[in-house]
Amino acid sequence: MANHPPETEHSTTHHIVPTRVYYGVFAALLVLTGVTTWIAYIDLGRFNIYVALTIAVIKASLVMLFFMHVRYSSKLTKVIVASGVFWLMIMFLMTMSDLATRGWMRVPGR
Amino acid sequence: MITATPTQHEPKNYINSDYGIKSWLLTQDHKRIAILYLIVVTAFFFLGGLFAVLIRIELATPAGDLVDSNVYNKLFTMHGIIMVFFFLIPSIPAILGNFLIPLMIGAKDLAFPKINLLSWYIYVAGGVFTLYALMRGGVDTGWTFYTPFSTSYSNSYVIATGLGIFINGFSAILTGLNFIVTIHRMRAPGMTWFRLPLFVWAHYATSMIQVLGTPVIAVTLLLLILERGLHIGIFDPALGGDPVLYQHLFWFYSHPAVYIMILPAMGVVSEIISCFCKKAPFGYSFIAFSSIAIAVFGFLVWGHHLFVSSQSVYAGMVFSMLSYLVAIPSAIKVFNWTSTMYKASVEMSTPMLYAIGFIGLFTIGGLTGLFVAALGIDVHVTDTYFVVAHFHYIMVGGAIMGFLGGIHFWWPKITGRMYADTWSKLSAIIIFVGFNLTFFPQFILGYLGMPRRYHVYPPEFQVFNVLSSAGASILGFGYLLPFCYLLYSLKFGPKAPANPWGAVGLEWQTSSPPISENFEVTPVVTQDAYQYSTREEVKVG
């Protein structure tokens, strides 16, 4: 199995991506950068951060999927990428669990 | 000791295959790169040790009579930074892992030889930045760079040192990436996952942490630099930041970093114990998976460093409970090693002395870890010498004992020379005694309330500090001994045979030192790792 795992065979075949896909992704990234700038001038209240982060996540996903070829990679590579995102979520979630519960303990006099 | 039959021409190996400084500095051979790492990492070890010597001399008396507070702050900071980032983290993976993983899995090299060399240059570049900061006057924030002191108040070279560590981080990421790809893709025919040596499993787990965790410390230090240099508000409340956020980000990496130090040492110990008991390790798959479990759980516990910060008590409770989880895979390893030794004919060689020392010291370090993971006790011992003793038992008693054990175990393979047996056993014992005399009194000091990072203390603490300083001088002597007799062995040591310890494992089936291509022909693996019984039967038959 270590000799010729199916994933190994699959991942050694290079997927040829048409240049129009790269130009398309590049254009999408430019548009989304413009949207980020445009929306920064509009006050959405508490949704400011959510909108900005959503656009950032879409841009990062485009870069990973197309420029970094994750879309065309083996399942193993996808698992490795997903584990990185999962680890990032652990960091966010547990850090935020501190922030979200700090107010639960009532401090006398405050 | 068996000596190889003398021949007129020295057989070609990775050391004599090419000559000249250029052949070393531009090499892509994983074995030569491991030697490059060995040289620089050893230099950093002795530099970090020098700072420790100055700290212990200062603490021999209650008064601050050798250095003033500012210099003392810089001494313990530079000791911590150099030892953690430039010695402990790269020591076993970059030296022994680099040298051994391709040999152990039957490969010719790592998956990305050029990236491997690049990682060494990045490591050196990070070191140069840090040494520059050191020579300009050093840094005084502690190796933890806590905000707001590091961003707003410290007058020392925070940015240069932070950049040095930031750069150095990429070296660890590239090494981890190289190991993961190599272990997945370059195993010899028949070398299935469950035939891998436990050393390789340990390095696989370590690489996961390096790849997933190191970017976080790199980004954190970059944010710190941005706030300090450009006043961008990340951690400073006056600029809209949160100083506890720094601690979260810092420890998200830096707690798992302890497992970057200890997991490879555990891999070394598994190999040594199996070899000198001539037995397969008790519970192979449990030891293998416990490495992965330590790597995974290790990422969920960082909040136990924040119990006395303004972290929420509720988050603290969760982090405390999760911290106890790490004890389970750690205990599995300790019990399995001792079970392997049970009823075995244990050969008390030098590597085995280090391995046994590791088990004892790691157990004390691990058990005291439970003390500091408990919310209540931690409040009492936070920032005291109890914590200093605890993490030195793990990081020095564990990681350095593992490193030295590994160096002694594979030295004949790496250099093709045997070292002095008596001296090496003596030094292992001296290091064990010196270590305990240095750090055990610090548990008591800490529990009695002596805070860390102070160079002046009440006279009633002097007796324990004198014991500790005396132990440090023994420990320092113990560390110098291997440096001397190992260097001596390079020229005067008897030549080592391919397999001086009678070990199984692919690395012992090639010559000592190995040829540049590692094996004459790609080995085909037909049996599990650690088949000592089969080996004996074959011998007898």
XYZ file of C-alpha atoms in Angstrom:
651
model
C 0.000 0.000 0.000
C 2.833 2.334 0.814
C 4.139 1.724 -2.688
C 1.266 2.973 -4.725
C -1.507 4.454 -2.626
C -4.375 5.565 -4.861
C -4.125 9.124 -3.592
C -0.469 9.257 -4.550
C -1.210 8.287 -8.114
C -4.004 10.784 -8.338
C -2.015 13.673 -6.925
C 0.910 13.188 -9.287
C -1.264 13.984 -12.298
C -1.101 17.743 -12.831
C -4.367 19.384 -13.680
C -4.011 21.981 -16.424
C -6.013 25.049 -15.465
C -7.118 27.308 -18.347
C -5.710 30.822 -18.056
C -9.217 32.293 -18.225
C -9.891 30.740 -14.805
C -6.892 32.541 -13.321
C -7.947 35.832 -14.925
C -11.487 35.264 -13.678
C -10.329 34.646 -10.109
C -8.000 37.640 -10.307
C -10.887 39.823 -11.461
C -13.098 38.488 -8.677
C -10.419 39.325 -6.113
C -10.128 42.870 -7.459
C -13.898 43.326 -7.388
C -14.104 41.999 -3.830
C -11.291 44.340 -2.767
C -13.316 47.185 -4.252
C -16.417 45.992 -2.410
C -14.453 45.896 0.860
C -13.327 49.478 0.358
C -16.772 50.665 -0.727
C -18.566 49.002 2.154
C -16.096 50.431 4.670
C -17.718 53.819 4.050
C -21.193 52.503 4.888
C -22.034 52.081 8.552
C -23.744 48.722 9.002
C -23.582 48.877 12.785
C -22.692 45.549 14.356
C -22.658 43.903 10.926
C -19.554 45.855 9.815
C -17.237 43.130 11.068
C -19.339 40.240 9.729
C -19.501 41.677 6.223
C -15.782 42.490 6.145
C -14.845 39.016 7.397
C -17.203 37.285 4.955
C -15.589 39.047 2.003
C -12.136 38.191 3.391
C -13.059 34.519 3.751
C -14.403 34.382 0.164
C -11.166 35.935 -1.112
C -8.983 33.553 0.884
C -11.049 30.600 -0.351
C -10.627 31.671 -3.979
C -6.865 31.930 -3.530
C -6.664 28.513 -1.879
C -8.977 26.735 -4.301
C -7.637 28.104 -7.576
C -4.260 29.770 -7.137
C -3.055 27.088 -4.700
C -4.729 24.322 -6.734
C -6.560 22.800 -3.763
C -9.659 22.321 -5.930
C -7.717 20.002 -8.213
C -5.667 18.256 -5.507
C -5.987 14.826 -3.921
C -8.318 14.087 -1.043
C -5.323 13.889 1.267
C -4.284 17.459 0.398
C -7.868 18.610 0.970
C -7.900 16.936 4.375
C -4.633 18.672 5.296
C -6.047 22.055 4.219
C -9.309 21.391 6.059
C -7.378 20.484 9.213
C -5.613 23.849 9.028
C -8.956 25.643 8.846
C -10.302 23.448 11.653
C -7.334 24.362 13.852
C -7.940 28.036 13.138
C -11.551 27.548 14.233
C -10.339 25.970 17.498
C -8.212 29.038 18.138
C -11.074 31.447 17.405
C -13.705 29.451 19.262
C -11.798 28.927 22.480
C -10.406 32.466 22.552
C -13.917 33.797 22.017
C -15.234 31.488 24.752
C -13.097 33.526 27.133
C -14.317 36.851 25.762
C -17.960 35.775 25.732
C -18.012 34.578 29.338
C -15.886 37.244 31.046
C -18.982 39.170 32.038
C -20.674 36.163 33.644
C -18.766 36.535 36.894
C -20.222 39.561 38.599
C -17.507 41.639 40.203
C -18.722 43.438 43.381
C -18.779 47.194 42.974
C -18.838 47.098 39.171
C 33.061 -3.118 20.935
C 33.449 -4.456 17.430
C 35.797 -2.698 15.071
C 35.360 -2.771 11.350
C 38.020 -4.562 9.374
C 40.629 -2.022 8.296
C 40.763 -1.449 4.574
C 43.245 0.393 2.470
C 40.660 2.783 1.061
C 38.057 4.373 3.232
C 34.674 3.291 1.828
C 32.653 6.164 0.427
C 30.046 7.615 2.742
C 28.150 10.882 3.091
C 31.019 12.495 5.004
C 33.890 11.730 2.615
C 31.861 11.750 -0.596
C 32.858 15.352 -1.184
C 35.212 17.831 0.426
C 35.372 21.554 1.014
C 33.206 24.102 2.797
C 31.103 24.642 -0.337
C 30.172 20.970 -0.465
C 28.685 21.371 3.022
C 27.056 24.782 2.690
C 25.333 23.857 -0.586
C 24.548 20.246 0.241
C 21.104 18.806 -0.254
C 21.896 15.585 1.597
C 19.619 15.327 4.638
C 22.466 13.816 6.656
C 24.848 16.674 5.978
C 22.105 19.224 6.689
C 21.532 17.454 10.014
C 25.228 17.955 10.812
C 24.952 21.655 9.897
C 22.045 21.911 12.327
C 24.004 20.010 14.980
C 26.850 22.519 14.863
C 24.684 25.652 15.107
C 22.192 24.198 17.601
C 25.065 23.130 19.871
C 26.544 26.638 19.703
C 23.168 28.100 20.730
C 22.888 25.550 23.554
C 26.156 26.663 25.085
C 25.281 30.349 24.585
C 21.916 29.832 26.316
C 23.741 27.847 28.987
C 26.138 30.735 29.564
C 23.200 32.965 30.479
C 21.950 30.276 32.857
C 25.373 30.194 34.541
C 25.221 33.954 35.117
C 21.676 33.672 36.484
C 22.653 30.939 38.939
C 25.772 32.822 40.100
C 23.631 35.897 40.757
C 21.090 33.852 42.712
C 23.699 32.245 44.980
C 23.315 35.214 47.322
C 20.121 37.053 48.366
C 21.514 40.458 47.379
C 21.737 41.621 43.793
C 25.520 41.770 43.749
C 26.558 40.541 40.297
C 24.156 42.364 37.979
C 21.423 44.962 38.390
C 17.710 44.354 37.745
C 17.824 45.455 34.121
C 20.712 43.191 33.221
C 19.119 40.317 35.125
C 15.888 40.790 33.146
C 17.904 40.531 29.950
C 19.795 37.479 31.155
C 16.728 35.338 31.820
C 15.025 36.624 28.675
C 17.923 35.762 26.404
C 18.348 32.415 28.188
C 14.705 31.582 27.520
C 14.597 32.807 23.921
C 17.781 31.049 22.861
C 16.996 27.809 24.663
C 13.367 27.576 23.522
C 13.472 28.852 19.938
C 17.046 28.121 18.899
C 17.878 24.973 20.852
C 14.950 22.944 22.176
C 12.548 23.282 19.247
C 15.025 22.455 16.464
C 17.246 20.092 18.466
C 15.787 16.625 17.933
C 13.662 17.176 14.796
C 16.200 19.167 12.814
C 19.200 17.059 13.816
C 18.090 13.497 14.566
C 14.809 13.668 12.638
C 16.544 15.094 9.597
C 19.250 12.464 9.719
C 17.120 9.464 10.577
C 13.636 9.731 9.072
C 14.696 8.942 5.478
C 16.936 6.146 6.761
C 14.206 4.709 8.963
C 11.607 4.614 6.200
C 14.012 3.376 3.541
C 14.124 6.580 1.472
C 17.078 8.234 -0.231
C 16.365 11.677 1.167
C 13.579 13.908 2.411
C 10.851 14.846 -0.074
C 12.192 18.383 -0.588
C 15.994 18.427 -0.192
C 16.387 22.046 -1.322
C 13.711 23.211 1.109
C 15.548 21.262 3.783
C 18.721 23.271 3.141
C 16.654 26.461 2.946
C 15.234 25.721 6.398
C 18.771 25.656 7.815
C 19.614 29.014 6.228
C 16.379 30.497 7.558
C 17.236 29.157 11.001
C 20.680 30.774 10.803
C 19.164 34.057 9.556
C 16.709 34.077 12.497
C 19.614 33.375 14.826
C 21.662 36.241 13.363
C 18.794 38.690 13.985
C 18.495 37.510 17.556
C 22.244 37.685 18.127
C 22.223 41.211 16.682
C 19.580 42.178 19.258
C 21.672 40.496 21.917
C 24.826 42.370 20.992
C 23.027 45.695 20.835
C 21.906 45.227 24.429
C 19.403 42.374 24.459
C 15.745 42.276 25.323
C 14.131 42.326 28.761
C 10.526 41.199 28.275
C 10.936 37.544 29.215
C 10.759 34.968 26.428
C 6.965 35.391 26.500
C 6.984 39.036 25.255
C 3.838 39.822 27.258
C 1.992 42.973 26.318
C 1.631 45.820 27.240
C 5.210 45.778 28.566
C 6.682 44.555 25.265
C 4.674 46.956 23.092
C 4.566 50.105 25.171
C 7.184 50.162 27.940
C 10.257 48.066 27.233
C 13.261 50.038 25.965
C 15.103 46.958 24.724
C 15.414 45.382 21.267
C 11.975 43.793 21.064
C 11.456 44.293 17.314
C 14.812 42.803 16.277
C 14.358 39.790 18.549
C 10.742 39.330 17.499
C 11.803 39.404 13.851
C 14.501 36.831 14.604
C 11.919 34.457 16.067
C 9.455 35.251 13.265
C 12.060 34.288 10.660
C 13.127 31.228 12.637
C 9.513 30.016 12.674
C 9.573 29.429 8.917
C 12.468 27.051 9.394
C 10.371 24.889 11.735
C 7.361 25.044 9.388
C 9.435 23.908 6.419
C 11.036 21.091 8.404
C 7.613 19.888 9.590
C 6.180 20.111 6.085
C 9.122 18.145 4.700
C 8.661 15.407 7.301
C 4.906 15.080 6.717
C 5.312 14.763 2.941
C 8.268 12.397 3.300
C 6.455 10.089 5.713
C 3.371 10.028 3.482
C 5.059 9.651 0.144
C 8.517 8.160 0.429
C 8.183 4.996 2.490
C 10.001 1.970 1.115
C 7.957 -0.885 -0.357
C 6.311 -2.790 2.473
C 6.834 0.006 5.030
C 3.191 0.422 6.026
C 2.080 2.951 8.638
C 2.033 0.340 11.383
C 5.526 -0.834 10.525
C 6.945 2.629 11.030
C 9.352 3.051 13.936
C 7.821 4.964 16.850
C 10.446 7.664 16.318
C 8.783 8.373 12.963
C 5.302 8.450 14.511
C 6.547 10.908 17.118
C 8.015 13.131 14.415
C 4.827 12.939 12.392
C 2.894 14.245 15.401
C 5.546 16.901 16.010
C 5.397 18.018 12.387
C 1.629 18.473 12.671
C 2.183 20.906 15.536
C 4.972 22.703 13.704
C 2.890 23.192 10.585
C -0.376 24.081 12.346
C 0.964 26.065 15.290
C 4.083 27.909 14.210
C 2.304 30.301 11.801
C 0.297 31.565 14.774
C 3.363 32.606 16.798
C 4.848 34.154 13.665
C 1.709 36.228 13.060
C 1.417 37.082 16.775
C 4.954 38.440 16.912
C 4.333 40.344 13.687
C 1.234 41.933 15.259
C 3.334 42.811 18.307
C 5.947 44.412 16.063
C 3.232 46.336 14.178
C 1.774 47.652 17.423
C 5.163 48.576 18.875
C 6.513 50.082 15.660
C 3.431 51.572 13.991
C 1.000 51.872 16.948
C -1.656 49.762 15.265
C -4.095 48.803 18.017
C -4.158 45.053 18.541
C -3.240 44.472 22.165
C -3.154 47.947 23.733
C -6.537 48.868 25.316
C -5.796 52.564 24.676
C -5.755 51.743 20.956
C -8.802 49.462 21.151
C -6.884 46.249 21.709
C -6.883 43.528 24.369
C -3.647 42.491 26.144
C -5.111 39.096 27.072
C -5.618 38.419 23.354
C -1.826 38.434 23.096
C -1.605 35.746 25.761
C -4.203 33.627 23.947
C -2.361 33.866 20.630
C 1.067 33.384 22.195
C 0.104 30.267 24.149
C -1.949 28.781 21.326
C 1.445 28.060 19.814
C 3.731 28.091 22.807
C 1.972 25.413 24.808
C 1.972 22.942 21.892
C 5.595 24.045 21.372
C 6.396 22.163 24.569
C 5.195 19.052 22.745
C 7.418 19.964 19.784
C 10.225 19.606 22.324
C 9.034 16.520 24.164
C 7.374 14.340 21.494
C 10.578 13.750 19.504
C 12.335 12.934 22.787
C 9.598 10.379 23.456
C 10.272 8.882 20.029
C 13.953 8.602 20.890
C 13.172 6.939 24.211
C 10.877 4.382 22.531
C 13.701 3.366 20.164
C 16.341 3.192 22.905
C 14.231 1.182 25.350
C 13.179 -1.289 22.709
C 16.780 -1.768 21.563
C 18.354 -2.228 24.974
C 15.558 -4.483 26.204
C 15.727 -6.404 22.916
C 11.932 -6.406 22.909
C 9.196 -4.856 20.861
C 7.695 -1.923 22.782
C 4.700 -2.906 24.866
C 1.599 -1.617 23.054
C 3.130 -0.289 19.817
C -0.106 1.173 18.476
C -0.941 2.782 21.830
C 2.421 4.549 21.887
C 1.984 5.589 18.242
C -1.519 6.983 18.727
C -0.658 8.579 22.058
C 1.811 10.776 20.128
C -1.008 11.926 17.880
C -3.316 12.374 20.881
C -0.721 14.527 22.665
C -0.367 16.670 19.535
C -4.146 17.129 19.244
C -4.959 17.635 22.948
C -1.936 19.887 23.251
C -3.764 22.466 21.132
C -6.759 22.625 23.462
C -5.119 23.524 26.749
C -3.322 26.837 26.286
C -5.685 28.732 28.568
C -4.107 27.154 31.649
C -1.323 29.732 31.247
C -3.917 32.474 31.717
C -5.563 31.488 34.986
C -4.411 34.650 36.759
C -4.930 36.961 33.815
C -8.383 38.419 33.327
C -9.439 35.278 31.447
C -12.976 34.240 32.256
C -13.224 31.768 35.139
C -15.557 29.638 33.028
C -13.063 29.415 30.174
C -10.445 28.639 32.825
C -12.509 25.703 34.081
C -12.751 24.265 30.562
C -9.042 24.730 29.943
C -8.242 23.130 33.307
C -10.318 20.036 32.516
C -8.857 19.748 29.024
C -5.351 20.042 30.472
C -5.921 16.895 32.476
C -6.687 15.067 29.218
C -3.057 15.392 28.119
C -2.045 13.338 31.143
C -3.732 10.265 29.633
C -1.592 9.756 26.509
C 1.484 10.877 28.449
C 0.814 8.235 31.104
C 0.183 5.606 28.407
C 3.693 6.196 27.146
C 5.306 6.016 30.585
C 3.438 2.835 31.505
C 4.240 1.233 28.156
C 7.945 1.994 28.437
C 8.117 0.556 31.932
C 6.075 -2.459 30.807
C 8.585 -2.975 27.992
C 11.378 -3.091 30.557
C 9.468 -5.515 32.758
C 11.183 -8.915 32.727
C 13.503 -7.816 29.928
C 17.253 -8.303 30.024
C 17.958 -4.588 30.235
C 21.389 -3.508 29.026
C 22.506 -0.454 30.967
C 24.242 1.294 28.098
C 24.691 5.068 27.966
C 21.605 5.739 25.806
C 19.567 3.526 28.141
C 20.729 5.526 31.171
C 19.463 8.660 29.478
C 16.172 6.948 28.567
C 15.573 5.769 32.133
C 16.517 9.238 33.384
C 14.005 10.679 30.930
C 11.182 8.515 32.295
C 11.836 9.575 35.889
C 12.254 13.264 35.182
C 9.393 13.448 32.705
C 7.119 11.752 35.230
C 7.954 14.350 37.889
C 7.552 17.145 35.341
C 4.255 15.699 34.129
C 2.799 15.142 37.584
C 3.660 18.668 38.715
C 1.975 19.784 35.510
C -1.254 18.517 37.041
C -0.651 20.838 40.018
C -0.388 23.889 37.805
C -3.325 22.789 35.649
C -5.562 22.909 38.743
C -7.258 26.293 38.993
C -6.813 26.696 42.742
C -3.213 25.550 43.187
C -2.123 27.483 40.123
C -3.120 30.771 41.735
C -0.675 30.019 44.557
C 2.238 28.895 42.391
C 1.845 31.064 39.275
C 5.026 32.960 38.439
C 6.921 31.235 41.239
C 9.891 28.900 41.076
C 7.452 25.978 41.229
C 6.527 26.696 37.618
C 10.198 27.194 36.709
C 11.024 23.781 38.200
C 8.019 22.146 36.518
C 8.828 23.231 33.000
C 12.544 22.582 33.392
C 11.722 19.003 34.397
C 9.839 18.691 31.108
C 12.052 20.755 28.851
C 15.485 19.969 30.310
C 14.837 16.738 32.176
C 12.700 15.478 29.327
C 13.773 17.032 26.051
C 17.516 17.353 26.698
C 17.777 13.877 28.232
C 16.030 12.568 25.123
C 18.305 14.594 22.869
C 21.469 13.380 24.589
C 20.156 9.816 24.677
C 19.462 10.020 20.950
C 22.840 11.555 20.165
C 24.568 8.748 22.098
C 22.387 6.071 20.493
C 22.904 7.181 16.895
C 26.384 8.730 17.239
C 28.051 5.589 15.792
C 25.649 5.745 12.845
C 26.089 9.493 12.307
C 29.865 9.669 12.644
C 31.023 6.092 12.172
C 32.895 6.303 15.488
C 32.346 4.853 18.953
C 32.710 7.088 22.009
C 34.243 6.335 25.408
C 31.836 4.074 27.264
C 32.935 4.872 30.830
C 33.012 8.618 30.331
C 29.619 8.609 28.670
C 27.980 6.609 31.468
C 29.630 8.856 34.044
C 28.346 11.971 32.326
C 24.795 10.564 32.125
C 24.836 10.019 35.890
C 26.399 13.427 36.578
C 23.747 15.127 34.451
C 20.945 13.260 36.250
C 22.288 14.155 39.706
C 23.120 17.736 38.711
C 19.731 18.243 37.149
C 17.808 17.101 40.218
C 19.984 19.123 42.571
C 19.398 22.192 40.397
C 15.678 21.986 39.942
C 14.146 19.985 42.794
C 14.883 22.699 45.401
C 13.070 25.126 43.097
C 9.791 23.262 43.680
C 10.161 24.002 47.385
C 11.270 27.577 46.755
C 8.249 28.186 44.567
C 5.826 26.596 46.963
C 7.253 28.772 49.758
C 6.525 31.782 47.574
C 9.722 32.827 45.831
C 8.666 34.531 42.585
C 10.502 33.892 39.340
C 12.369 36.638 37.457
C 13.722 38.442 40.568
C 17.431 38.641 41.319
C 17.004 39.789 44.936
C 15.238 37.567 47.452
C 14.728 37.181 51.239
C 17.636 35.461 53.072
C 15.468 32.496 54.178
C 15.406 31.319 50.552
C 19.195 31.238 50.258
C 19.762 27.613 51.233
C 17.598 26.332 48.375
C 19.153 28.775 45.933
C 22.659 27.695 46.933
C 21.652 24.050 46.437
C 20.248 24.961 43.045
C 23.365 26.876 41.990
C 25.582 24.012 43.195
C 23.484 21.595 41.153
C 23.757 23.880 38.125
C 27.543 23.771 38.303
C 27.415 19.952 38.354
C 24.913 19.981 35.499
C 27.077 22.362 33.470
C 30.086 20.085 33.991
C 27.954 17.123 32.963
C 27.004 18.870 29.710
C 30.618 19.742 28.915
C 31.743 16.114 29.227
C 29.819 14.742 26.195
C 30.958 17.752 24.188
C 34.577 16.773 24.922
C 34.486 12.979 24.540
C 32.192 13.061 21.490
C 34.535 15.518 19.770
C 37.473 13.314 20.815
C 35.765 10.247 19.359
C 35.559 11.894 15.926
C 39.319 11.499 15.521
C 40.347 8.906 18.057
C 37.235 6.797 18.632
C 37.212 3.190 17.367
C 35.408 2.759 14.080
C 31.796 1.776 14.497
C 30.283 -1.232 12.782
C 26.984 -0.868 10.912
C 24.979 -2.071 13.904
C 26.903 -1.687 17.183
C 23.867 -2.144 19.465
C 22.295 -5.135 17.737
C 19.241 -3.016 16.934
C 16.598 -3.691 14.330
C 15.434 -0.897 12.053
C 16.453 0.053 8.549
C 18.976 2.682 9.652
C 21.108 -0.064 11.202
C 21.165 -2.105 8.008
C 23.259 0.412 6.137
C 26.892 1.267 6.763
C 28.133 3.590 9.519
C 28.289 6.354 8.392
C 25.724 5.735 5.655
C 26.473 6.263 2.002
C 25.101 9.422 0.376
C 22.185 7.487 -1.133
C 21.486 5.828 2.260
C 21.083 2.300 0.820
C 22.786 0.394 -2.008
C 19.351 -0.815 -3.118
C 15.940 0.320 -1.913
C 15.047 -1.950 1.000
C 11.877 -4.022 0.915
C 10.188 -4.295 4.297
C 8.605 -7.644 5.035
C 7.976 -7.502 8.768
C 6.837 -5.221 11.557
C 9.203 -2.918 13.413
C 11.033 -4.212 16.494
C 11.111 -7.905 15.546
C 13.733 -8.715 18.155
C 12.395 -12.186 18.949
C 12.455 -13.206 15.287
C 15.948 -11.877 15.044
C 17.107 -13.985 18.006
C 15.468 -17.082 16.579
C 17.224 -16.541 13.286
C 20.517 -16.139 15.126
C 20.011 -19.329 17.158
C 18.779 -21.280 14.171
